């Protein structure tokens, strides 16, 4: 289980997160939605301390870390429990697809090279890139690069995978292939937190939806409830704006 307790984050005088509480159960797929500037990406980055909270606590399983006085050792321990898929891929340009996936296993997890290679080939097959293991990022489409990023995260076998707008940098025709892979991963019971603007995808794949605005969680719940019977007026306004055909049940 992942527990975020009273998470606060400011950049200078700009208050971005204002007392976030969130629970993610093992196997949950949590979609975080909200307008630009709502704090959703900052919240995601606080889960693995890529952004250090000013206050609050992050717990994954029986491990907890405070935002006020985290040690470098504790931050490293936290990050070993997570993996992140970035919107701009963050691949090593001078390494092949296979080497990109192997890197974390060898460097961070100290696995033998042959074991790292075996695991990497397995996950590359899972994301449909067995024929691209010797290619370099510059030889791949954006969708293929993002699938390498997903394979890299899967190879680490983390307790949770964090997705930061995984399709926002893609051409529209490439979005589907990435969403298909994420859907496949979700169906295998991998715990995931996904910041996304793909509302239809969030409705289909998530087990829990969080709607944020102004640095707080406005509303959260199961997708069949939040998308059909939202309780908060701000949620209704957002859904009407991002899905013109949307209507809710009274």
Coordinates of C-alpha atoms in Angstrom, one line a residue:
X1 CA 0.0 0.0 0.0
X2 CA 1.1 3.6 -0.7
X3 CA 0.1 6.3 1.6
X4 CA 0.5 10.1 1.1
X5 CA -0.2 12.0 4.2
X6 CA -0.6 15.8 4.4
X7 CA 1.7 16.5 1.4
X8 CA 2.6 20.2 1.0
X9 CA 4.8 21.7 -1.7
X10 CA 5.7 25.3 -2.6
X11 CA 8.0 26.8 -5.1
X12 CA 9.0 30.1 -3.5
X13 CA 5.7 31.8 -2.7
X14 CA 3.7 29.7 -5.1
X15 CA 1.8 27.0 -3.1
X16 CA 1.4 24.0 -5.5
X17 CA 0.2 21.3 -3.1
X18 CA -1.9 22.1 -0.1
X19 CA -2.3 19.1 2.3
X20 CA -2.8 16.1 0.0
X21 CA -3.9 12.8 1.5
X22 CA -4.1 9.8 -0.9
X23 CA -4.1 6.0 -0.4
X24 CA -3.2 3.6 -3.2
X25 CA -3.8 -0.1 -2.6
X26 CA -1.7 -2.9 -4.1
X27 CA -2.8 -3.5 -7.7
X28 CA -4.7 -0.2 -8.0
X29 CA -4.4 1.8 -11.1
X30 CA -4.9 5.4 -10.0
X31 CA -5.5 8.1 -12.7
X32 CA -4.9 11.7 -11.7
X33 CA -6.7 14.3 -13.7
X34 CA -6.9 18.0 -13.6
X35 CA -6.4 21.2 -15.5
X36 CA -2.9 22.6 -16.1
X37 CA -1.4 24.0 -12.9
X38 CA -3.5 21.9 -10.6
X39 CA -0.4 20.2 -9.0
X40 CA -0.9 16.7 -10.4
X41 CA 2.6 16.3 -11.9
X42 CA 4.2 17.8 -8.8
X43 CA 2.2 15.3 -6.6
X44 CA 3.4 12.4 -8.7
X45 CA 7.0 13.6 -8.4
X46 CA 6.6 13.9 -4.7
X47 CA 5.9 10.1 -4.5
X48 CA 9.5 9.3 -5.3
X49 CA 11.0 12.6 -4.0
X50 CA 12.0 13.9 -7.5
X51 CA 10.3 16.8 -5.8
X52 CA 10.9 16.9 -2.1
X53 CA 7.7 17.8 -0.2
X54 CA 8.0 20.7 2.3
X55 CA 5.9 18.8 4.7
X56 CA 4.1 15.5 5.0
X57 CA 5.0 11.8 4.7
X58 CA 5.2 9.2 2.0
X59 CA 4.8 5.5 2.9
X60 CA 5.3 2.5 0.6
X61 CA 4.6 -0.7 2.4
X62 CA 6.3 -0.6 5.8
X63 CA 8.8 2.1 4.7
X64 CA 8.0 5.8 5.5
X65 CA 9.9 9.0 4.7
X66 CA 9.2 12.5 5.9
X67 CA 9.3 15.5 3.7
X68 CA 10.9 17.7 6.3
X69 CA 14.1 15.9 7.1
X70 CA 14.8 13.1 4.6
X71 CA 18.2 11.5 4.4
X72 CA 19.9 10.7 1.1
X73 CA 19.8 7.0 2.2
X74 CA 16.0 7.1 2.8
X75 CA 15.4 8.9 -0.6
X76 CA 17.4 6.2 -2.3
X77 CA 15.4 3.4 -0.5
X78 CA 12.2 5.1 -1.6
X79 CA 13.2 5.4 -5.3
X80 CA 14.2 1.7 -5.3
X81 CA 10.5 0.9 -4.7
X82 CA 9.3 3.0 -7.6
X83 CA 9.9 3.4 -11.3
X84 CA 8.9 6.4 -13.4
X85 CA 7.9 6.7 -17.1
X86 CA 8.5 10.3 -18.2
X87 CA 6.6 12.2 -20.9
X88 CA 9.8 12.9 -22.8
X89 CA 11.2 9.4 -22.6
X90 CA 14.5 10.2 -20.9
X91 CA 16.4 7.5 -22.8
X92 CA 20.2 7.4 -23.2
X93 CA 20.7 8.4 -26.8
X94 CA 24.1 6.7 -27.1
X95 CA 22.8 3.3 -25.8
X96 CA 20.7 0.8 -27.7
X97 CA 17.2 -0.2 -26.7
X98 CA 18.5 -3.2 -24.8
X99 CA 21.2 -1.3 -23.1
X100 CA 18.7 1.4 -22.0
X101 CA 16.6 -1.3 -20.3
X102 CA 19.5 -3.1 -18.8
X103 CA 21.1 0.0 -17.3
X104 CA 18.9 0.3 -14.2
X105 CA 19.2 -3.4 -13.4
X106 CA 23.0 -3.4 -13.6
X107 CA 23.7 0.0 -12.0
X108 CA 20.9 0.4 -9.5
X109 CA 20.2 -3.2 -8.6
X110 CA 23.7 -4.6 -9.2
X111 CA 22.4 -7.6 -11.2
X112 CA 24.8 -9.7 -13.3
X113 CA 24.9 -8.6 -16.9
X114 CA 23.5 -11.9 -18.2
X115 CA 20.6 -11.8 -15.8
X116 CA 19.9 -8.2 -16.6
X117 CA 19.9 -9.0 -20.3
X118 CA 17.5 -11.9 -19.9
X119 CA 15.0 -9.8 -17.9
X120 CA 15.3 -6.9 -20.4
X121 CA 14.6 -9.1 -23.4
X122 CA 11.5 -10.5 -21.6
X123 CA 10.0 -7.0 -21.0
X124 CA 10.9 -5.8 -24.4
X125 CA 9.0 -8.7 -25.8
X126 CA 6.1 -7.8 -23.6
X127 CA 5.9 -4.2 -25.0
X128 CA 6.3 -5.5 -28.6
X129 CA 9.9 -4.4 -29.2
X130 CA 11.8 -7.6 -29.6
X131 CA 12.8 -6.6 -33.1
X132 CA 14.3 -3.2 -31.9
X133 CA 16.7 -4.4 -29.2
X134 CA 19.8 -3.2 -31.2
X135 CA 18.2 0.1 -32.4
X136 CA 19.1 3.5 -30.9
X137 CA 16.5 6.0 -29.7
X138 CA 17.0 8.2 -32.8
X139 CA 15.9 5.2 -34.9
X140 CA 12.6 4.8 -33.1
X141 CA 9.2 6.6 -33.3
X142 CA 8.0 8.5 -30.3
X143 CA 5.6 5.7 -29.4
X144 CA 8.4 3.1 -29.6
X145 CA 10.6 5.3 -27.4
X146 CA 7.9 5.5 -24.8
X147 CA 7.4 1.8 -24.9
X148 CA 11.1 1.4 -24.1
X149 CA 10.5 3.7 -21.1
X150 CA 7.7 1.4 -20.0
X151 CA 9.9 -1.7 -20.5
X152 CA 12.7 0.0 -18.4
X153 CA 10.2 0.6 -15.6
X154 CA 8.8 -3.0 -15.7
X155 CA 12.3 -4.5 -15.7
X156 CA 12.9 -3.0 -12.2
X157 CA 9.9 -4.9 -10.8
X158 CA 9.0 -1.9 -8.6
X159 CA 6.2 -1.7 -6.1
X160 CA 4.6 1.1 -8.1
X161 CA 5.1 2.6 -11.6
X162 CA 4.6 6.3 -11.9
X163 CA 3.5 7.6 -15.3
X164 CA 3.8 11.4 -16.0
X165 CA 1.6 12.3 -19.0
X166 CA 2.9 9.3 -20.9
X167 CA 1.3 10.2 -24.2
X168 CA 1.5 14.1 -24.1
X169 CA 4.6 14.3 -26.3
X170 CA 3.3 11.9 -29.0
X171 CA 1.7 12.5 -32.3
X172 CA -2.0 11.6 -32.2
X173 CA -1.5 8.4 -34.3
X174 CA 1.1 7.1 -31.9
X175 CA -0.9 7.5 -28.7
X176 CA -2.9 4.3 -29.2
X177 CA 0.1 1.9 -29.2
X178 CA 1.4 3.3 -25.9
X179 CA -2.1 3.2 -24.3
X180 CA -2.4 -0.4 -25.4
X181 CA 0.8 -1.4 -23.6
X182 CA -0.2 0.5 -20.4
X183 CA -3.6 -1.3 -20.5
X184 CA -1.8 -4.6 -20.8
X185 CA 0.4 -3.8 -17.8
X186 CA -2.7 -2.7 -15.8
X187 CA -4.4 -6.0 -16.6
X188 CA -1.4 -7.9 -15.0
X189 CA -2.1 -6.2 -11.6
X190 CA 0.8 -3.8 -11.5
X191 CA 0.3 -0.9 -9.2
X192 CA 0.3 2.3 -11.1
X193 CA -0.3 6.0 -10.7
X194 CA -0.9 7.8 -14.0
X195 CA -1.1 11.5 -14.5
X196 CA -2.9 11.8 -17.8
X197 CA -5.0 14.1 -19.9
X198 CA -6.5 11.1 -21.7
X199 CA -9.9 11.1 -20.0
X200 CA -11.4 8.2 -22.0
X201 CA -8.4 6.1 -21.2
X202 CA -8.5 7.0 -17.5
X203 CA -12.1 6.0 -17.4
X204 CA -11.4 2.6 -19.1
X205 CA -8.2 1.5 -17.4
X206 CA -8.2 3.0 -13.9
X207 CA -9.6 1.4 -10.7
X208 CA -9.6 4.8 -8.9
X209 CA -9.7 8.4 -10.2
X210 CA -8.4 11.5 -8.5
X211 CA -9.5 15.0 -9.8
X212 CA -7.2 17.8 -8.6
X213 CA -7.5 21.6 -8.9
X214 CA -5.7 24.4 -7.0
X215 CA -3.3 22.0 -5.3
X216 CA -5.9 19.9 -3.6
X217 CA -7.9 16.8 -4.3
X218 CA -11.4 18.1 -5.2
X219 CA -12.9 14.6 -5.6
X220 CA -11.9 11.0 -6.0
X221 CA -13.6 7.7 -6.4
X222 CA -14.2 4.8 -8.7
X223 CA -14.4 5.7 -12.4
X224 CA -18.0 4.6 -12.9
X225 CA -19.0 7.0 -10.1
X226 CA -16.7 10.0 -10.7
X227 CA -17.3 10.1 -14.4
X228 CA -21.0 9.5 -14.3
X229 CA -22.1 10.9 -10.9
X230 CA -19.5 13.5 -9.8
X231 CA -20.4 15.2 -6.6
X232 CA -18.5 18.4 -6.9
X233 CA -19.4 21.3 -9.3
X234 CA -15.7 21.8 -10.2
X235 CA -15.5 18.2 -11.3
X236 CA -18.6 18.6 -13.5
X237 CA -17.2 21.8 -15.1
X238 CA -13.9 20.0 -15.9
X239 CA -15.6 17.0 -17.4
X240 CA -17.9 19.1 -19.6
X241 CA -14.8 21.0 -20.9
X242 CA -12.6 18.0 -21.7
X243 CA -15.3 15.7 -23.0
X244 CA -18.0 17.7 -24.9
X245 CA -20.3 14.7 -25.2
X246 CA -20.2 14.1 -21.4
X247 CA -23.3 14.1 -19.3
X248 CA -23.8 13.0 -15.8
X249 CA -26.7 11.2 -14.1
X250 CA -28.9 13.2 -11.7

